[in-house]
Amino acid sequence: IVANDTTNPTECCSSATLIIYIVDINDHSPEFPQQAYILSVKEHANIGTKIATVRATDPDSGSFGRITYSLLPKSIRNDFKVNSTTGVITVENNITLDREKRPIYYATLQATDGGNRIGTTALEIVLEDINDFHPVMARDSYTAFITENKDNELNIRIEAFDNDQEGTNNSEIRYTIAAGDYRQNFTIDPITGVLRSVGPIDREDMKSSLNGKIILIVEAYDLGIPKLSTTVNVTINVE
Ligand SMILES: [Ca+2]
Ligand SMILES: [Ca+2]
Ligand SMILES: [Ca+2]
Ligand SMILES: [Ca+2]
């Protein structure tokens, strides 16, 4: 600023330097780099397990650029948590995060600056399967009748189911004969569960205490790590 109270254009004046401060206004909302994020975490992961860090930016200064994070809807906060200052998303409840009940969660991550301007991004949180289901037999027990001295007479299918994710090792089942007298006289197809007799069985050769009854214990196990299994009794009456 120059002040001049003479008509002399030179050596006339006094001057002062004026610094103008531009006062920031809150003209930016927080912004996330992506409109949506697909995140994943193992089902039943421990409380506090870190899933991801999702942060927004806001170029305003001071509190107008200071971001607070929150998850919406409120009900999602029973299962997941976001650190309000860091944007780190973690597991909040390891029991309810159950892929067999609900495999995918949808949430909105909201960023709010100190002037209440808001930015949001969509979260899709996918639960990864763990092997937490045992195979379950289709029946409590199996009974079959075969005639002695006849070849390859037995042909029954043992069947089990597994609730873990379809098409993965966690639900893929194999069958085996785990125990039983005369088990060497039988085979089971490990994949189809079809149980067959191998060669004839002579009832008179069997231990009399068995009373013509052979009990095989068939095991069904999945291919998860660690594997889980179940067994069923198969009673074969030799007549
Ligand atoms: Ca702002
Ligand atoms: Ca589960
Ligand atoms: Ca599972
Ligand atoms: Ca399983």
mmCIF file with all atom_site columns, C-alpha atoms and ligand atoms in Angstrom, residues 131-135 162-164 169-171 222 228, ligand 4:
data_model
loop_
_atom_site.group_PDB
_atom_site.id
_atom_site.type_symbol
_atom_site.label_atom_id
_atom_site.label_alt_id
_atom_site.label_comp_id
_atom_site.label_asym_id
_atom_site.label_entity_id
_atom_site.label_seq_id
_atom_site.pdbx_PDB_ins_code
_atom_site.Cartn_x
_atom_site.Cartn_y
_atom_site.Cartn_z
_atom_site.occupancy
_atom_site.B_iso_or_equiv
_atom_site.pdbx_formal_charge
_atom_site.auth_seq_id
_atom_site.auth_comp_id
_atom_site.auth_asym_id
_atom_site.auth_atom_id
_atom_site.pdbx_PDB_model_num
ATOM   1  C  CA . ASN A 1 131 ? -13.547 -76.092 7.493  1.00 0.00 ? 131 ASN A CA 1
ATOM   2  C  CA . ASP A 1 132 ? -15.878 -75.893 10.477 1.00 0.00 ? 132 ASP A CA 1
ATOM   3  C  CA . PHE A 1 133 ? -18.478 -78.510 9.438  1.00 0.00 ? 133 PHE A CA 1
ATOM   4  C  CA . HIS A 1 134 ? -18.150 -82.259 9.875  1.00 0.00 ? 134 HIS A CA 1
ATOM   5  C  CA . PRO A 1 135 ? -19.627 -84.456 7.193  1.00 0.00 ? 135 PRO A CA 1
ATOM   6  C  CA . ASP A 1 162 ? -20.994 -81.370 4.355  1.00 0.00 ? 162 ASP A CA 1
ATOM   7  C  CA . ASN A 1 163 ? -22.226 -77.816 4.860  1.00 0.00 ? 163 ASN A CA 1
ATOM   8  C  CA . ASP A 1 164 ? -18.962 -76.061 4.076  1.00 0.00 ? 164 ASP A CA 1
ATOM   9  C  CA . ASN A 1 169 ? -11.957 -79.336 -0.264 1.00 0.00 ? 169 ASN A CA 1
ATOM   10 C  CA . ASN A 1 170 ? -13.812 -78.284 2.895  1.00 0.00 ? 170 ASN A CA 1
ATOM   11 C  CA . SER A 1 171 ? -16.967 -80.011 1.622  1.00 0.00 ? 171 SER A CA 1
ATOM   12 C  CA . ASP A 1 222 ? -13.697 -84.152 4.144  1.00 0.00 ? 222 ASP A CA 1
ATOM   13 C  CA . LEU A 1 228 ? -13.150 -83.587 9.777  1.00 0.00 ? 228 LEU A CA 1
HETATM 14 CA CA . CA  B 2 .   ? -16.241 -79.786 6.156  1.00 0.00 ? 4   CA  B CA 1
#
